[in-house]
mmCIF file of C-alpha atoms in Angstrom:
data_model
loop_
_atom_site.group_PDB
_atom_site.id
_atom_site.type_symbol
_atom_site.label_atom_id
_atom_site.label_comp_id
_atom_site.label_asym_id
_atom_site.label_seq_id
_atom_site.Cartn_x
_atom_site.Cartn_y
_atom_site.Cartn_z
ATOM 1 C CA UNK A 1 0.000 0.000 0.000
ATOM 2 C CA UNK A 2 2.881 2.944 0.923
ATOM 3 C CA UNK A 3 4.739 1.360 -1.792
ATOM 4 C CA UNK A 4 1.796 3.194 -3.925
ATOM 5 C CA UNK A 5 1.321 5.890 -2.139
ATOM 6 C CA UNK A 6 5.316 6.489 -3.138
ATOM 7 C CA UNK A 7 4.927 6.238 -6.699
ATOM 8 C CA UNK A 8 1.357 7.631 -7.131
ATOM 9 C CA UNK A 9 0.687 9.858 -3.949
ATOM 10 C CA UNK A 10 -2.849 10.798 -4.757
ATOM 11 C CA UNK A 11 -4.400 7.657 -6.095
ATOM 12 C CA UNK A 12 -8.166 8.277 -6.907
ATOM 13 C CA UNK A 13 -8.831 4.817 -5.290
ATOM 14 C CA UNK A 14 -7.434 5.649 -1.977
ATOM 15 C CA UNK A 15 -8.041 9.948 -1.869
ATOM 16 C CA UNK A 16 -10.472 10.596 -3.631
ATOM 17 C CA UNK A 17 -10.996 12.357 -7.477
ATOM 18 C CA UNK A 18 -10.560 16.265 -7.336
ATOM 19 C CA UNK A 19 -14.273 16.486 -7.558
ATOM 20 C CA UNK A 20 -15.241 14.873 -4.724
ATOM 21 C CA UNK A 21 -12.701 16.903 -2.582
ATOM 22 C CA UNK A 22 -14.239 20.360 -4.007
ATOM 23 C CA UNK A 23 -17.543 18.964 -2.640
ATOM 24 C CA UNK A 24 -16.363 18.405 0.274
ATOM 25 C CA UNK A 25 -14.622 21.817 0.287
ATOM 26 C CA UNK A 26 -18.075 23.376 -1.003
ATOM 27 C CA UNK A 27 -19.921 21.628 2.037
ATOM 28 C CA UNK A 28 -17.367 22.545 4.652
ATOM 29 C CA UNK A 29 -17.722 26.253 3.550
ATOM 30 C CA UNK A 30 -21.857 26.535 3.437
ATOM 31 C CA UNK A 31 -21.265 25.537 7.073
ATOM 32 C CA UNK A 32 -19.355 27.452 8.410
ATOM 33 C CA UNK A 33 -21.366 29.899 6.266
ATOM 34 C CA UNK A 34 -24.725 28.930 7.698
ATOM 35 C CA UNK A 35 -23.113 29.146 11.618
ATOM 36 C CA UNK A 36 -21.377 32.552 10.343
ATOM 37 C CA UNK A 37 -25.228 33.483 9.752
ATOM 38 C CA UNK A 38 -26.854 32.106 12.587
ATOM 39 C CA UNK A 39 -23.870 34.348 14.686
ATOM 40 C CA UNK A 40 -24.487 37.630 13.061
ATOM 41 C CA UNK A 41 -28.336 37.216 13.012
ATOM 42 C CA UNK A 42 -28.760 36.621 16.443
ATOM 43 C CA UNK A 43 -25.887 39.385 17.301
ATOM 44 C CA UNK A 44 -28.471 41.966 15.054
ATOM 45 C CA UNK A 45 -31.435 40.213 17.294
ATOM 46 C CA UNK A 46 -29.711 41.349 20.849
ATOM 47 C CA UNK A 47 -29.038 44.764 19.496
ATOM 48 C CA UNK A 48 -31.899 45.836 17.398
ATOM 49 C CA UNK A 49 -34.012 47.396 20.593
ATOM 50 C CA UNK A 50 -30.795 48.646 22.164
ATOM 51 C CA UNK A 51 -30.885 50.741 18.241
ATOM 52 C CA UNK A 52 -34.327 52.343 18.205
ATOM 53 C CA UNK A 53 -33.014 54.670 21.844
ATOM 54 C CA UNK A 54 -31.823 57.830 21.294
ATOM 55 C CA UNK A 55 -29.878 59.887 23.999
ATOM 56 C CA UNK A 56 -29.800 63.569 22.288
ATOM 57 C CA UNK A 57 -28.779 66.797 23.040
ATOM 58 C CA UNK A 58 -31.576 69.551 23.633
ATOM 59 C CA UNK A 59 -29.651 72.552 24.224
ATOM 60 C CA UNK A 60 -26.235 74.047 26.473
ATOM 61 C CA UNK A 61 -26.062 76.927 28.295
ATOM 62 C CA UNK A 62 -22.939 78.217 30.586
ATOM 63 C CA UNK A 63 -24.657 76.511 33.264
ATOM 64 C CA UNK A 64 -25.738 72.966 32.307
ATOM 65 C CA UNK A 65 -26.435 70.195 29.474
ATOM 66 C CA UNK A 66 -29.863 69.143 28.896
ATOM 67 C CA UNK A 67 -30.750 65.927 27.213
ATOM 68 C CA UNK A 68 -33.294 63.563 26.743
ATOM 69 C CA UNK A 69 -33.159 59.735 26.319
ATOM 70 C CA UNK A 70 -36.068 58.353 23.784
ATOM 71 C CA UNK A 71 -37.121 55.301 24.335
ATOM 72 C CA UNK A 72 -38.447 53.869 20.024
ATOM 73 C CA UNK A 73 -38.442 50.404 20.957
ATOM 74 C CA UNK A 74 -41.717 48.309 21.305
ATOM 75 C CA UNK A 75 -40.631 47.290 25.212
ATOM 76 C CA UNK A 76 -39.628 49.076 27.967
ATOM 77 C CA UNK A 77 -35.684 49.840 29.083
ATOM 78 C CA UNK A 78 -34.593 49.620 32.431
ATOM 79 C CA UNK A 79 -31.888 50.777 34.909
ATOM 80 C CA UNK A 80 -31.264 53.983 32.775
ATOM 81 C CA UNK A 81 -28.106 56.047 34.657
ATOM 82 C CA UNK A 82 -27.015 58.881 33.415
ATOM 83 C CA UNK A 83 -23.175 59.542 33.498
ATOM 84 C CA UNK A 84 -20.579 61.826 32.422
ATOM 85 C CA UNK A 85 -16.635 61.798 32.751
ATOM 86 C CA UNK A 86 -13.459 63.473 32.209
ATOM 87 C CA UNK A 87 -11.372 62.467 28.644
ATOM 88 C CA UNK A 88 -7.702 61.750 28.536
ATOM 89 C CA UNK A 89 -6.290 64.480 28.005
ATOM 90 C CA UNK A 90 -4.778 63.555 24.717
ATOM 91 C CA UNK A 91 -7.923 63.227 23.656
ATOM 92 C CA UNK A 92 -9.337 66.216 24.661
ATOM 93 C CA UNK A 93 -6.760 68.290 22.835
ATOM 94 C CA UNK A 94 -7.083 66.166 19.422
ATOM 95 C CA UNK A 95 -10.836 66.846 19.712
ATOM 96 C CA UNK A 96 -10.178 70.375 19.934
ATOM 97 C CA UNK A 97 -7.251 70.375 17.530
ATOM 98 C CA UNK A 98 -10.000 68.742 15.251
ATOM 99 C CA UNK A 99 -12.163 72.019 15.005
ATOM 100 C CA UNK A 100 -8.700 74.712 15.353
ATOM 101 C CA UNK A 101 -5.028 74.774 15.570
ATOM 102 C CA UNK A 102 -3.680 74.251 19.061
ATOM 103 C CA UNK A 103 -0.559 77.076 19.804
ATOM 104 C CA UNK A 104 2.513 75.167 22.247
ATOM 105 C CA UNK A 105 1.904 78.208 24.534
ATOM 106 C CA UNK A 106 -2.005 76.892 25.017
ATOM 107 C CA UNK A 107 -1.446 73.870 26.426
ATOM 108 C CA UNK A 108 -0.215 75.104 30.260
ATOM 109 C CA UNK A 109 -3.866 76.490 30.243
ATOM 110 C CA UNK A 110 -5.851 74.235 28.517
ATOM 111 C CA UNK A 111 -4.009 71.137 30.925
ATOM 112 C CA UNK A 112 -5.188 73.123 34.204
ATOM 113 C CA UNK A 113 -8.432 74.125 33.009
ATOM 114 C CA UNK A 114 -8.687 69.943 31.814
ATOM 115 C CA UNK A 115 -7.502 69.219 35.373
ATOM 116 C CA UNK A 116 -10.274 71.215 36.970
ATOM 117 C CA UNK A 117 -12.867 69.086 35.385
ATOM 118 C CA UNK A 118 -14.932 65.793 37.563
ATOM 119 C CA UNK A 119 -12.197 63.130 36.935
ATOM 120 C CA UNK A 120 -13.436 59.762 36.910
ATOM 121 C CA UNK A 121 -17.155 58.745 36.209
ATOM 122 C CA UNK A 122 -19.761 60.385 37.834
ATOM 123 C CA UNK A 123 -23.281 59.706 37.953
ATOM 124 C CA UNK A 124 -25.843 62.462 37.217
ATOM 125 C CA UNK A 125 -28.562 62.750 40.061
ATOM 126 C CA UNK A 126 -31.894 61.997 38.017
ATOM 127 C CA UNK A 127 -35.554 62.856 39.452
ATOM 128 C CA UNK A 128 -37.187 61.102 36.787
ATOM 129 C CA UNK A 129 -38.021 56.738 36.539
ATOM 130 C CA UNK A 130 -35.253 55.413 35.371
ATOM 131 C CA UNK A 131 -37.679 52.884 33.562
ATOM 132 C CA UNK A 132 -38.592 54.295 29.899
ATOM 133 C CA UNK A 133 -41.908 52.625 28.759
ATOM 134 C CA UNK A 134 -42.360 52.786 25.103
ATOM 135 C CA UNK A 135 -42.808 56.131 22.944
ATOM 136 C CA UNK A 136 -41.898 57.933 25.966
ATOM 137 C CA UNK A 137 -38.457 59.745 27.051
ATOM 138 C CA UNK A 138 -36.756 61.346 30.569
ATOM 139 C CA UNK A 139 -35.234 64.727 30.432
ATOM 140 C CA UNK A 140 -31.705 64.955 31.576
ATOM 141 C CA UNK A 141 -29.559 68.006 32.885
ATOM 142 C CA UNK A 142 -25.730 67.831 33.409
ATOM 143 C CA UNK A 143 -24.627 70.671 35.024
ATOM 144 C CA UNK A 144 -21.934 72.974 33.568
ATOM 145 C CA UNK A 145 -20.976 74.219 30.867
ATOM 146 C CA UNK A 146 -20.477 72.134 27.795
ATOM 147 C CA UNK A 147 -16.536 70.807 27.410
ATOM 148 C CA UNK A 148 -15.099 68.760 25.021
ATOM 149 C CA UNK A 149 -12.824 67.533 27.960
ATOM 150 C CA UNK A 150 -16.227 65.752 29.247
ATOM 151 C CA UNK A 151 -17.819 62.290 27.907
ATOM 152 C CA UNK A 152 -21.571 62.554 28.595
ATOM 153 C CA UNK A 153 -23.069 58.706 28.307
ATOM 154 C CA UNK A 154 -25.795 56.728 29.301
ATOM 155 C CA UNK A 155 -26.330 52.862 30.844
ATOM 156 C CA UNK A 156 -29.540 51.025 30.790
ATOM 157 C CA UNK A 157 -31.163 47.394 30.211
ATOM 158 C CA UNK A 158 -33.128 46.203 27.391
ATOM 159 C CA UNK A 159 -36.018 43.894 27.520
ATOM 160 C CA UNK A 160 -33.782 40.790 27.955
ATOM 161 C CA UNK A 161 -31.810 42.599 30.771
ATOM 162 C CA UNK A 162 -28.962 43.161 28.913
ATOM 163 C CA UNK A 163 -26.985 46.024 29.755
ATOM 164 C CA UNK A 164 -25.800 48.939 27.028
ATOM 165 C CA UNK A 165 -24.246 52.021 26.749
ATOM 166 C CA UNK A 166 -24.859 55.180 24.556
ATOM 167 C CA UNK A 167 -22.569 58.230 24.511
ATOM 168 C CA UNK A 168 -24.129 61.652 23.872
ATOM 169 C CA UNK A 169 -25.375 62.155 20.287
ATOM 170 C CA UNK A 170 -24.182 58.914 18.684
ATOM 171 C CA UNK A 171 -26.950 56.566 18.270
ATOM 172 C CA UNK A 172 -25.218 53.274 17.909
ATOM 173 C CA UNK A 173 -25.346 51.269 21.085
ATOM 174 C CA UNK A 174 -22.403 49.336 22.807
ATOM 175 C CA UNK A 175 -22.841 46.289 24.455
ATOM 176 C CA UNK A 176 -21.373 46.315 27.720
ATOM 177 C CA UNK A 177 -19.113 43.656 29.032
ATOM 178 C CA UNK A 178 -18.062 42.458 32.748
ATOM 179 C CA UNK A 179 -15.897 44.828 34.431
ATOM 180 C CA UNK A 180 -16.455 47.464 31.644
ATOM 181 C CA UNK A 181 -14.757 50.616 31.906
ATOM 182 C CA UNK A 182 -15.233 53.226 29.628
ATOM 183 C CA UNK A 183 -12.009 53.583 27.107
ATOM 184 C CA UNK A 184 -11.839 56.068 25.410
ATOM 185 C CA UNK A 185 -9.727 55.931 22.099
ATOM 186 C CA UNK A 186 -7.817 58.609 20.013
ATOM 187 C CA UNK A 187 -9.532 60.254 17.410
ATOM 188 C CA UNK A 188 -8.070 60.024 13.816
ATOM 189 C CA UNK A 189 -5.050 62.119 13.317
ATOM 190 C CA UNK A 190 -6.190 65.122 11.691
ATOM 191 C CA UNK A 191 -4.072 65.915 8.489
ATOM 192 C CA UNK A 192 -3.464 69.459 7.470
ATOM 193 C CA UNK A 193 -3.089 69.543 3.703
ATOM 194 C CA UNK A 194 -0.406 71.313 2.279
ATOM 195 C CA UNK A 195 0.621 72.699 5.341
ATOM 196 C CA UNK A 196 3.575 71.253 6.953
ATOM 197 C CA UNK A 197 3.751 73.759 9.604
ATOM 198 C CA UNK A 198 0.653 72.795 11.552
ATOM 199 C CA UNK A 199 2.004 69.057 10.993
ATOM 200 C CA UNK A 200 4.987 70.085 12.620
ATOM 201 C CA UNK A 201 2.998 71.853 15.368
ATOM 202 C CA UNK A 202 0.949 68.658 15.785
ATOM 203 C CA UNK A 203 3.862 66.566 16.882
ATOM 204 C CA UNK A 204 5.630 69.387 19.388
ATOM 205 C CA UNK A 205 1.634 69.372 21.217
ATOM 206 C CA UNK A 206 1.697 65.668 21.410
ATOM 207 C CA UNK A 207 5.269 65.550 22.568
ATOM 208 C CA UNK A 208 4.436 68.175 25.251
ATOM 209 C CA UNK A 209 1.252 66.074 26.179
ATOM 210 C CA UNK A 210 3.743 62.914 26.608
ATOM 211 C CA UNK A 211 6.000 65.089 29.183
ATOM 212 C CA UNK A 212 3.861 67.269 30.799
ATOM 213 C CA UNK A 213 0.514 65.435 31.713
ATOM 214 C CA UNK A 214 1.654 62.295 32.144
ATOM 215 C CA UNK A 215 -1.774 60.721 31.228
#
């Protein structure tokens, strides 16, 4: 038999002809197609009432935030907290290097005015349920001015007691996991055309950041 298998390594008799192994191949693959399915389908199940609530911004003043959290499901939500923290730092000045030019002699000011914001995650006193019944909504208020140095962001329970997360304004939900903690990534790198200067000016800012906040 390996005497064969030596002269004639894939011998129909013993492997197989090419056409039965691309069946095989084709089978194997509208499996793993069919599970691939069954995943994503009941992924787009857990999430679709977590999609129809809205947390939006109403208005800001130089004294608070108010919101509102819309409940467009068909079921209730549950558990809604209301929550708001302070950024990385890094963060906060690529946000606002995002909408203007940051000057090296800004950023002693803009780190202690950053530093004077709630560190950590606070949660927002609410007087309202925190149990949204269909169609209906609770009003929010953070208090303070708005600051792009501040994540505003919402937790609550769908139907199936499944916990989620929505930050301020962006309407897709995040599922949240054991032990969550909010991380909070750096925004894409924002790239001045055709002028080297502020590209320049960019990497002195994010070399300060490095030696001077320490965050």
């Amino acid at each position: 038999m390996w005497g064969d298998l030596w002269i004639f390594p894939f011998d129909v008799t013993i492997w197989g002809t090419v056409a039965s192994w691309f069946s095989a191949i084709i089978s194997s693959l509208s499996i793993f197609a069919a599970a691939a399915y069954y995943i994503i389908d009941k992924w787009q199940a857990a999430k679709s009432q977590a999609r129809h609530v809205r947390f939006v911004r109403c208005y800001w003043t130089k004294f608070a935030v108010k919101a509102e959290v819309h409940n467009h499901s068909d079921e209730s939500i549950f558990d809604v907290t209301v929550l708001c923290g302070r950024r990385p730092f890094r963060d906060y000045i690529n946000r606002l290097m995002d909408s203007r030019p940051v000057e090296m002699d800004e950023l002693p000011g803009l780190l202690e005015a950053w530093q004077a914001l709630p560190g950590g995650n606070v949660q927002v006193r609410s007087f309202q349920d925190s149990h949204i019944r269909p169609g209906e909504f609770i009003s929010v208020y953070y208090a303070g001015a708005r600051s792009l140095g501040l994540v505003y962001w919402i937790e609550f329970r769908d139907s199936m007691a499944r916990p989620w997360r929505m930050q301020l304004d962006q309407h897709e939900p995040i599922r949240i996991r054991e032990h969550w903690r909010p991380k909070y990534t750096l925004t894409e790198v924002l790239k001045y055309r055709g002028a080297r200067k502020y590209r320049e000016e960019r990497k002195r800012v994010q070399t300060w950041i490095t030696q001077n906040a320490h965050k």
